[in-house]
Tab-separated table of C-alpha atoms in Angstrom:
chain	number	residue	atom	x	y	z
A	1	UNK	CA	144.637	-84.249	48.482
A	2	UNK	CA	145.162	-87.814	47.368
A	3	UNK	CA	148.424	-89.585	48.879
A	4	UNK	CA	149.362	-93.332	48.105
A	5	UNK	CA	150.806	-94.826	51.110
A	6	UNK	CA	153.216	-97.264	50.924
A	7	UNK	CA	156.474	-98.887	53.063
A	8	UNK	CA	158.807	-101.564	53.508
A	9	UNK	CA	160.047	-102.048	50.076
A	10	UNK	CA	163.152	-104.063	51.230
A	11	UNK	CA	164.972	-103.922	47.705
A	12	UNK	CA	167.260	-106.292	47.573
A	13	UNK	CA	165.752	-108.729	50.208
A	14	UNK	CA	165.811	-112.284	49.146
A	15	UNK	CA	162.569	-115.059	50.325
A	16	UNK	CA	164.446	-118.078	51.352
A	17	UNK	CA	166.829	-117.796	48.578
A	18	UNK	CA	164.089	-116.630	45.755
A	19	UNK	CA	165.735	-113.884	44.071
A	20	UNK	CA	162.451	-111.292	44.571
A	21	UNK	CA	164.383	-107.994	42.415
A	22	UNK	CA	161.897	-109.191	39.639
A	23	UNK	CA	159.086	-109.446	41.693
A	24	UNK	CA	160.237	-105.902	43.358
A	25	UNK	CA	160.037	-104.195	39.730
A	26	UNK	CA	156.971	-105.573	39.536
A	27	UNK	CA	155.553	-103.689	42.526
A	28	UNK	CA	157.303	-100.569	41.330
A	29	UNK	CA	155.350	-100.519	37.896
A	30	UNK	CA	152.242	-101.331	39.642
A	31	UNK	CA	152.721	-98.276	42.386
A	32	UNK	CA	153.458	-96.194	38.997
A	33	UNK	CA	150.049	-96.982	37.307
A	34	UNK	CA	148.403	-96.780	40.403
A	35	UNK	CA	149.504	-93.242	40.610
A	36	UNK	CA	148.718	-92.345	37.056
A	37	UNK	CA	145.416	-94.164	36.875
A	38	UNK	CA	144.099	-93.002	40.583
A	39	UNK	CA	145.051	-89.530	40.002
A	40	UNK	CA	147.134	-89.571	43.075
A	41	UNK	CA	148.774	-86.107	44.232
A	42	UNK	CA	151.417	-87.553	46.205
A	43	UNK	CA	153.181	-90.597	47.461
A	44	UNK	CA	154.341	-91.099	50.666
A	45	UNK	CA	157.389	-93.892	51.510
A	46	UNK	CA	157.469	-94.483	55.320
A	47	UNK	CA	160.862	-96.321	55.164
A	48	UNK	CA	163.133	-99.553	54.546
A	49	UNK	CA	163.198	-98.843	50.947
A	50	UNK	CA	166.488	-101.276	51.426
A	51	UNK	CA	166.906	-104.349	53.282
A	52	UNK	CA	170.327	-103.581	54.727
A	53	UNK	CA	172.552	-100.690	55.030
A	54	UNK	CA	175.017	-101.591	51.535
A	55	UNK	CA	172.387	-102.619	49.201
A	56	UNK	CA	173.228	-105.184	45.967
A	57	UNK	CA	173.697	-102.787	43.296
A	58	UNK	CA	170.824	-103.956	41.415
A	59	UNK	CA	168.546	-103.004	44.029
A	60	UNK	CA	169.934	-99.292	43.769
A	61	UNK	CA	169.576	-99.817	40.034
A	62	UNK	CA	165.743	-100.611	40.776
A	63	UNK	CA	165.414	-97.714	43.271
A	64	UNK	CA	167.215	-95.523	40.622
A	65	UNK	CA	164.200	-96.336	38.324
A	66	UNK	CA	161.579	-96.381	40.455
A	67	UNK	CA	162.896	-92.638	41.125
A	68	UNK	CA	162.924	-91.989	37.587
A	69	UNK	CA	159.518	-93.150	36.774
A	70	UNK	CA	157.823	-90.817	39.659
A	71	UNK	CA	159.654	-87.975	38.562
A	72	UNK	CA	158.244	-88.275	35.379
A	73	UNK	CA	154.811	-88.350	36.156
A	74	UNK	CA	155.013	-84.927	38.014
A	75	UNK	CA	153.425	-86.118	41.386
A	76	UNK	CA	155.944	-85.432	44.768
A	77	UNK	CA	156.976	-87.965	46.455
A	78	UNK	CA	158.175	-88.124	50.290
A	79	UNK	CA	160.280	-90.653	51.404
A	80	UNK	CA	162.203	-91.465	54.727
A	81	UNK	CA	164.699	-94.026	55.460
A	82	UNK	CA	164.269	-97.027	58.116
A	83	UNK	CA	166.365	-99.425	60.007
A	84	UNK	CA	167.233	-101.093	57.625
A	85	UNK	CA	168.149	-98.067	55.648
A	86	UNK	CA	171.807	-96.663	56.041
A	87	UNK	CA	169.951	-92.852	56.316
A	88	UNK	CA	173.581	-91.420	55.319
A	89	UNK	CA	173.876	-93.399	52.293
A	90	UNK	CA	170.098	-93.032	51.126
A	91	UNK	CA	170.262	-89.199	51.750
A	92	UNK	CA	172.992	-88.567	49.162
A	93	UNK	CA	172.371	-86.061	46.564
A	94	UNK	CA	169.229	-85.712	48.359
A	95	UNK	CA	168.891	-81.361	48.178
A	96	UNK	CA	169.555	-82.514	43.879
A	97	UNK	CA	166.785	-85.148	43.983
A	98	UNK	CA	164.209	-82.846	45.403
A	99	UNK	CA	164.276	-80.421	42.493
A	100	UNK	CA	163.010	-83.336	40.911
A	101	UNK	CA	160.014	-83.827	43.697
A	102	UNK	CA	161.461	-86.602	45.328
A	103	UNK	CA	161.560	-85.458	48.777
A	104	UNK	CA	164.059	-87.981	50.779
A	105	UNK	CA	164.068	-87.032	54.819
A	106	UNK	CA	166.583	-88.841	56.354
A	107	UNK	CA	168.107	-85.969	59.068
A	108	UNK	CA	166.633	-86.628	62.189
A	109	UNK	CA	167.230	-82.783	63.037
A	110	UNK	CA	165.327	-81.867	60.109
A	111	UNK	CA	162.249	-83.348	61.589
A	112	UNK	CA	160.060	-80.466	62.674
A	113	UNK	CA	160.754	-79.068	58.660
A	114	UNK	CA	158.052	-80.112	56.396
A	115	UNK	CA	157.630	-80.815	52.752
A	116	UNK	CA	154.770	-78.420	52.131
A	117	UNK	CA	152.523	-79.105	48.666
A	118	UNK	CA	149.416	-76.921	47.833
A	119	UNK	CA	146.170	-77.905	46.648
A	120	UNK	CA	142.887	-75.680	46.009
A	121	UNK	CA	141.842	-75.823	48.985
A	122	UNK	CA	145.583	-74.882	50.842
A	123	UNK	CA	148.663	-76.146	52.058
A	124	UNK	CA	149.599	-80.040	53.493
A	125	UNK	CA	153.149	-80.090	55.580
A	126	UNK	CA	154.724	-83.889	54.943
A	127	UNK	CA	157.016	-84.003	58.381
A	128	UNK	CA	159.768	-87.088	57.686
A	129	UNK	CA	160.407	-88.755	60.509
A	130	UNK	CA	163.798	-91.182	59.655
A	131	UNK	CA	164.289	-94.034	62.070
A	132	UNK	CA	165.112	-92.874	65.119
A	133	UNK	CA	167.612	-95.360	66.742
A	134	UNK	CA	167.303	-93.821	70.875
A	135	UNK	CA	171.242	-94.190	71.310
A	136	UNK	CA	171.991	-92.334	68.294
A	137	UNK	CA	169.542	-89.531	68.798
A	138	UNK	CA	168.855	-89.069	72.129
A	139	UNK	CA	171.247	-86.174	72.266
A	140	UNK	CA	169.710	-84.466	69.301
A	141	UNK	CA	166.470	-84.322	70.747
A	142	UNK	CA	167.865	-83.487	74.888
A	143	UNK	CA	166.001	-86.607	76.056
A	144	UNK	CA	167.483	-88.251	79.214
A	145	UNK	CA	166.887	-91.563	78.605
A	146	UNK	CA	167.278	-93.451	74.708
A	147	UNK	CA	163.594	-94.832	74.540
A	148	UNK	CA	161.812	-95.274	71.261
A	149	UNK	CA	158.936	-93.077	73.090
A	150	UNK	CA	160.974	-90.223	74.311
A	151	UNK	CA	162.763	-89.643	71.246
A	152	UNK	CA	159.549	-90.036	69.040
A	153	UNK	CA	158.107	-87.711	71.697
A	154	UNK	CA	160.322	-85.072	71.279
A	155	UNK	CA	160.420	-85.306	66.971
A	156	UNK	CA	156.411	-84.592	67.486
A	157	UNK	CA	156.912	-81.924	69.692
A	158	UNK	CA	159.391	-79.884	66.953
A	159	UNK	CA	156.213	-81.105	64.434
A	160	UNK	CA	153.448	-79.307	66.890
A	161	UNK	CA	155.835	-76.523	67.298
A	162	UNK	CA	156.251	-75.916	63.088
A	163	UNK	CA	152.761	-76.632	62.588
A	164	UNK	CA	151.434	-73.657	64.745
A	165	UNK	CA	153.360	-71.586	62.975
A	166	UNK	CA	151.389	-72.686	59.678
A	167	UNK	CA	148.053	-70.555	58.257
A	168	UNK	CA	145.243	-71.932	59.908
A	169	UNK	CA	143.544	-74.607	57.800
A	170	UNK	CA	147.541	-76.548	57.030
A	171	UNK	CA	146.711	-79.467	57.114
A	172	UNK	CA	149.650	-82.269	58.006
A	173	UNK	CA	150.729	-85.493	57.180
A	174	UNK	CA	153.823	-87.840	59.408
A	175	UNK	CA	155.962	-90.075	58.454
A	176	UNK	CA	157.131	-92.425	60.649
A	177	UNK	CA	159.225	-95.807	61.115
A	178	UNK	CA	158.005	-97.049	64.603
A	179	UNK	CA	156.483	-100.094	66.327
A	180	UNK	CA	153.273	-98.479	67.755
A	181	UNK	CA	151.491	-100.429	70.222
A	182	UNK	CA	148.703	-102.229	68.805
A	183	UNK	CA	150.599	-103.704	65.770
A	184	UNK	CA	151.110	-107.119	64.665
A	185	UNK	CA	154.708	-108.303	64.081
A	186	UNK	CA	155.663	-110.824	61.620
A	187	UNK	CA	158.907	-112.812	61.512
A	188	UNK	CA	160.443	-110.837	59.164
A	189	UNK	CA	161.013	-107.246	60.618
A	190	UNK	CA	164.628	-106.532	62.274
A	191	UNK	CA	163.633	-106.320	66.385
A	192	UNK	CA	164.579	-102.730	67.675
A	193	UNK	CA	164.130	-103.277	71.863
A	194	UNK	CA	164.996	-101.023	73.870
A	195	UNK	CA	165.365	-101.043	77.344
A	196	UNK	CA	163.027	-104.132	77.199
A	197	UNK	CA	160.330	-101.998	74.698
A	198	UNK	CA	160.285	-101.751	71.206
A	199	UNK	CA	156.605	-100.386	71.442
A	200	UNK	CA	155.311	-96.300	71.593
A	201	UNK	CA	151.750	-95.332	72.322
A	202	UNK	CA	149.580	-94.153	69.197
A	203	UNK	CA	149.099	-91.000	71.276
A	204	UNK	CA	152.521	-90.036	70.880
A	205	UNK	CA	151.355	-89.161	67.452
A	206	UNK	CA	148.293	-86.864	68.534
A	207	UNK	CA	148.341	-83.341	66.722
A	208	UNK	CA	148.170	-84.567	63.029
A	209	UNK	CA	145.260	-85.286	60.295
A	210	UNK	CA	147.445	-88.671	59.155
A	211	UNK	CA	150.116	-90.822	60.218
A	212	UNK	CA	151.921	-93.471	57.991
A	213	UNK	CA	153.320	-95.399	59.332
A	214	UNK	CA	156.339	-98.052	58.373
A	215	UNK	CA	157.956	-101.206	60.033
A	216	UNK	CA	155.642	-103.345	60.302
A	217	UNK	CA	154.763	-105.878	57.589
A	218	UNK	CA	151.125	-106.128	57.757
A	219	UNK	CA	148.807	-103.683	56.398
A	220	UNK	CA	146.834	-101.927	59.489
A	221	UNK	CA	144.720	-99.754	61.187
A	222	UNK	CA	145.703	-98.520	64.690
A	223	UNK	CA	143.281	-95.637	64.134
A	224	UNK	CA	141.877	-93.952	61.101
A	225	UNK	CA	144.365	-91.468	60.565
A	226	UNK	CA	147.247	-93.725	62.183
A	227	UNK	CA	147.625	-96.320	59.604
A	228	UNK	CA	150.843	-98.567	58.145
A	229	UNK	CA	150.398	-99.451	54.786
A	230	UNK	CA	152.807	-102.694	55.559
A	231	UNK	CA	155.580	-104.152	52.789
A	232	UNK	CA	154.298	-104.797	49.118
A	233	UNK	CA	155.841	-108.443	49.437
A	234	UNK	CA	155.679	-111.504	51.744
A	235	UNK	CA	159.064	-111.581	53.255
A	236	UNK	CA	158.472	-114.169	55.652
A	237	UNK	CA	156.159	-117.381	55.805
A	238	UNK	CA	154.683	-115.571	59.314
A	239	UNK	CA	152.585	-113.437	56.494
A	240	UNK	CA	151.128	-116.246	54.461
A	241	UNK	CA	147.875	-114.974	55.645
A	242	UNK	CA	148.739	-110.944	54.477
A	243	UNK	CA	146.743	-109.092	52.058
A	244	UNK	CA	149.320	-107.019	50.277
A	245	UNK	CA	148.311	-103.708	49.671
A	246	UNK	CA	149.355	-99.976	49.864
A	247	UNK	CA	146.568	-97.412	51.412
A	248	UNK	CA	144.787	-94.907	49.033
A	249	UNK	CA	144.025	-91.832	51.281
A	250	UNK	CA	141.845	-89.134	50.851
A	251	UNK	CA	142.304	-85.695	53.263
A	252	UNK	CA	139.494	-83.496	52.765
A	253	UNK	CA	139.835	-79.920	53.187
A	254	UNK	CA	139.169	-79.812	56.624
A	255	UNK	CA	141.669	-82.643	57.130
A	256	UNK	CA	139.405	-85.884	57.257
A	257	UNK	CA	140.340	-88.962	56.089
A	258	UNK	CA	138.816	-91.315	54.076
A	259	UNK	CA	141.241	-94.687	53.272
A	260	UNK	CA	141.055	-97.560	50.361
A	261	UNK	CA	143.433	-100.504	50.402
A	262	UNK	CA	145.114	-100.794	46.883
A	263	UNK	CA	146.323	-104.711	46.387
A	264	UNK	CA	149.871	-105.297	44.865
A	265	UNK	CA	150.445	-107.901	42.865
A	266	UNK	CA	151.573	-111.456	44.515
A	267	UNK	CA	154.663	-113.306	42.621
A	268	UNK	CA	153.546	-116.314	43.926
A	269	UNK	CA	151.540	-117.267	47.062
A	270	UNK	CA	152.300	-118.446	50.667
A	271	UNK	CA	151.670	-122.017	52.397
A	272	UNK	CA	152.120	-123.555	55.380
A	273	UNK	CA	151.674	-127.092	55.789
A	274	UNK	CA	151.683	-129.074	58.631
A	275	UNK	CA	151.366	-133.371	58.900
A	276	UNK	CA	153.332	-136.029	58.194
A	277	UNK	CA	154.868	-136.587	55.313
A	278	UNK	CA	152.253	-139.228	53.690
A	279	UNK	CA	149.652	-137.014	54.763
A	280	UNK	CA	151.098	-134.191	53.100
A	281	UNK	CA	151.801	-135.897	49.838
A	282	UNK	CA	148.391	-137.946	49.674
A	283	UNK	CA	145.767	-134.971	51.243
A	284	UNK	CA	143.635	-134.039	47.758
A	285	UNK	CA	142.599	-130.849	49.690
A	286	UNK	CA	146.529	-129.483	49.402
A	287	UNK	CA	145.925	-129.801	45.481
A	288	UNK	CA	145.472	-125.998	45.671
A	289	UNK	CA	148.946	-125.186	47.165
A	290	UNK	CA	151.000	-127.115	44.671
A	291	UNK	CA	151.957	-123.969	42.893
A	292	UNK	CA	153.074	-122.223	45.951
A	293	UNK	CA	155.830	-121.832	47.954
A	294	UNK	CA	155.679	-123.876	50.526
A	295	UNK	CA	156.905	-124.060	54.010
A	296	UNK	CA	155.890	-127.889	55.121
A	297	UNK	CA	156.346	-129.186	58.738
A	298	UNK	CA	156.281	-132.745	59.204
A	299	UNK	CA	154.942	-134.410	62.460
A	300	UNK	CA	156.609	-137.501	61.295
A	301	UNK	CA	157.907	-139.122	64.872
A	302	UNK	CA	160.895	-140.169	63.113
A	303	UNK	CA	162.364	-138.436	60.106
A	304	UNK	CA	161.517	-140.238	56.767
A	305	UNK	CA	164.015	-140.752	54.086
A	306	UNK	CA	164.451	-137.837	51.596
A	307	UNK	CA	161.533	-135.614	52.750
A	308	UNK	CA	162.230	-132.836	50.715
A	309	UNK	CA	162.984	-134.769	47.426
A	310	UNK	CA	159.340	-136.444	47.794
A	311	UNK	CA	157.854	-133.175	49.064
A	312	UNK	CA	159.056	-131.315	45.697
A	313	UNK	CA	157.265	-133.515	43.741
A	314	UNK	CA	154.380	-132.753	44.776
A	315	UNK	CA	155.118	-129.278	45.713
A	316	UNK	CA	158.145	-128.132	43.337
A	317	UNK	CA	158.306	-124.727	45.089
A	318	UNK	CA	159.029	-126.199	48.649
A	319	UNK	CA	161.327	-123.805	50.436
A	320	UNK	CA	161.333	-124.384	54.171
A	321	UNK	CA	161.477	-128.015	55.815
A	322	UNK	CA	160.663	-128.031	59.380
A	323	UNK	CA	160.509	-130.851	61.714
A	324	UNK	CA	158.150	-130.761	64.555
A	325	UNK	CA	157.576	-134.326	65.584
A	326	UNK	CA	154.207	-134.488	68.127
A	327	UNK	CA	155.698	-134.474	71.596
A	328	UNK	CA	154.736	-133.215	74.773
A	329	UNK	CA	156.865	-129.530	75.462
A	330	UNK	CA	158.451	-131.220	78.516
A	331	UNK	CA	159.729	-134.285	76.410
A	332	UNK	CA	163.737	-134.170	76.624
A	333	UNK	CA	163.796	-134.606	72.716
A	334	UNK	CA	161.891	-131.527	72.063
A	335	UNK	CA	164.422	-129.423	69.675
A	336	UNK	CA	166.292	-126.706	71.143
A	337	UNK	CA	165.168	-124.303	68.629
A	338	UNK	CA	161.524	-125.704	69.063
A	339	UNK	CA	162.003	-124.649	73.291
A	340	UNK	CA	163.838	-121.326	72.426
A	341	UNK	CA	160.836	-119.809	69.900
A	342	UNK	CA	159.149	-116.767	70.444
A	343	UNK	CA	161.728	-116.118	73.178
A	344	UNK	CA	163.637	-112.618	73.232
A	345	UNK	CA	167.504	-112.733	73.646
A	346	UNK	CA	166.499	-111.211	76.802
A	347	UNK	CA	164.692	-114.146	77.989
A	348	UNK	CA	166.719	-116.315	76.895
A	349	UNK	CA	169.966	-114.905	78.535
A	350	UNK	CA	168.040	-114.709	81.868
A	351	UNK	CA	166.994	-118.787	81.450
A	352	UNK	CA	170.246	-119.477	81.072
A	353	UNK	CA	171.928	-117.645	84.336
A	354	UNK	CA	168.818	-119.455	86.056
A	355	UNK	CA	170.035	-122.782	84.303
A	356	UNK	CA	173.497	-122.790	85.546
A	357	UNK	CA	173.043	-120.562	88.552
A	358	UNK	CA	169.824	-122.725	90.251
A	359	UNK	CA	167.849	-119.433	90.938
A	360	UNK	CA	166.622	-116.745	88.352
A	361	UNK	CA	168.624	-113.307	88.140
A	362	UNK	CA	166.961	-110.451	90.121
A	363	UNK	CA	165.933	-106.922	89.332
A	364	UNK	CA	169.158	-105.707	89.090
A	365	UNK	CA	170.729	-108.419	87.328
A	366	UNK	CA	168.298	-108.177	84.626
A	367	UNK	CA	168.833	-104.665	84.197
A	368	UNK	CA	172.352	-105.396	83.804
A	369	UNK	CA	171.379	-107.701	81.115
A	370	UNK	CA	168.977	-105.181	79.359
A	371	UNK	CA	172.108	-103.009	79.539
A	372	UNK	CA	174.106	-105.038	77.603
A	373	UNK	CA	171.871	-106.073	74.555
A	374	UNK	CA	170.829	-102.510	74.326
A	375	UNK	CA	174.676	-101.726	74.091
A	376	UNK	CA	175.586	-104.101	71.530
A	377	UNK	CA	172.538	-103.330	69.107
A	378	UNK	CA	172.962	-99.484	69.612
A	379	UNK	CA	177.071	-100.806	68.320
A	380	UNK	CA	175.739	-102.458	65.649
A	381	UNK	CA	173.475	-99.767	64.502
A	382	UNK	CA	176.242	-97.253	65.062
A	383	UNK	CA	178.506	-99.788	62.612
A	384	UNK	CA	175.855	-98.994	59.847
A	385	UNK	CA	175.891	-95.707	60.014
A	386	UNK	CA	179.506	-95.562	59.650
A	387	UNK	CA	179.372	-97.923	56.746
């Protein structure tokens, strides 16, 4: 069986600004004719077909077609939601649509019941695995404690459970929206930390001939049948370097896979650029980028007059100005944003009780803090689902 592998379509998401719904029926039409012309037998969505929970309508208008056009070429599709995703809201009319062979699994009960398509050589069970927000499931699954682990733990062990049921020979396919430890994060995906993890172990996945995988926004291979196919767009200048592309697997009929990266098309590419200003606007080797959009950060020591106006002439599709002037880390003008990046709220809340305080907070203090941000994210994910 052939299955296109794809996630992270974010309809609706803006870059900087850049209206991208053009750009995002772009990708659809090239998913489409990648189906028709690779004779694919099913595509798999591994979630965040949104970017947020209430959608612009023109993005459901877009995911409206997109459903339209692979209904009509025959080929099933299986698609869960993610955490950006309101699941409630994506899962209506979902029991219609799969009459249709659009197959949306957004039920986190529903886990451990599979999507089962024949080929000649026998049966593949899809298992949907929805985001599984810990706080919101934890009772669902009888876990103790709300980890991303436990929870995704307990969804595989209802998948084991169904799949020993199957005729010998079923062979099986997961979806899942997870950060699995050995991925590379970008900028742009939502953090989901809990309890001071956001991470679960491959293994937590054992049992199955493929896993795609969704979250993350760079195509990758944790193993060969543990795989996410990453977003079909650059949301973020942290993926200037990304190769765009949805995975093209082949399961034999003993279950083997054999994987092909498929490249979507890119609207427009990525740069960052980093020097002063002069240097930026005089450097003939930066004739290249002057289509793209650019992120530029200028190492100017003091800001220059009307830096973006004389960047854009240059490079008309500037979109992010930073400024990074060369100074040591310890300097007191270093930027507060500059001294607080790549730091979690976590750390951050903890420098600042050892800022006013003199001494940093202990064991149980920090717990205490954990506590709190897990409390308020689990709200806020709560508040979308009620949306």
């Amino acid at each position: 069986m052939r299955l296109l592998h794809t996630s992270d379509w974010h309809l609706g998401r803006a870059f900087h600004r850049v209206n991208l719904l053009g750009a995002q029926a772009g990708f659809i039409g090239h998913l489409v004719a990648t189906v028709r012309e690779r004779a694919v037998d099913a595509v798999v969505v591994s979630g965040d077909v949104y970017d947020r929970a209430v959608p612009p309508l023109a993005a459901v208008e877009l995911f409206d077609t997109a459903l339209h056009r692979l209904a009509d070429l025959g080929v099933p599709t299986v698609m869960i939601s993610g955490n950006h995703d309101s699941a409630r809201r994506l899962g209506v009319g979902a029991g219609l649509i799969d009459r249709a062979g659009i197959h949306l699994r957004t039920e986190p009960a529903a886990a451990g019941t599979p999507v089962v398509l024949p080929d000649a050589h026998g049966d593949v069970a899809f298992y949907g695995l929805p985001y599984l927000e810990p706080a919101l499931v934890k009772d669902e699954f009888a876990v103790d404690k709300a980890g991303h682990e436990a929870v995704l733990s307990a969804a595989m062990d209802r998948v084991r459970a169904d799949l020993a049921t199957r005729p010998p020979g079923t062979r099986s396919v997961v979806l899942a929206h997870a950060f699995v430890t050995g991925g590379q994060a970008s900028d742009s995906e939502r953090d989901i930390t809990v309890g001071g993890v956001a991470a679960v172990p491959a293994g937590v996945f054992d049992g199955v001939d493929y896993v795609a995988l969704g979250h993350l926004h760079g195509c990758q291979t944790l193993t060969e049948r543990v795989r996410y196919s990453g977003s079909p767009l650059a949301y973020s200048f942290s993926e200037a370097d990304h190769r765009k592309s949805m995975w093209l697997v082949d399961l034999d009929p003993a279950g083997a896979v054999t994987a092909e990266r498929v490249d979507c098309p890119v609207p427009r590419p990525l740069a960052r650029l980093r020097g002063t200003l002069e240097g930026l606007l005089a450097d003939p080797a930066l004739t290249r980028h002057e289509d793209a959009w650019v992120e530029a950060t200028l190492t100017d020591p003091v800001r220059p007059a009307d830096p973006m106006a004389r960047l854009t002439e240059r490079f008309p599709h500037t979109l992010s100005l930073v400024f990074a002037p060369e100074r040591a880390p310890d300097d007191p003008q270093v930027s507060y944003a500059r001294r607080l990046a790549g730091r979690s709220d976590q750390q951050i809340a903890q420098d600042f009780v050892a800022h006013v305080r003199g001494a940093a907070p202990d064991e149980r203090e920090a717990a205490v803090l954990r506590e709190a941000f897990d409390a308020v994210r689990a709200d806020g994910a709560a508040r979308e689902v009620a949306r």
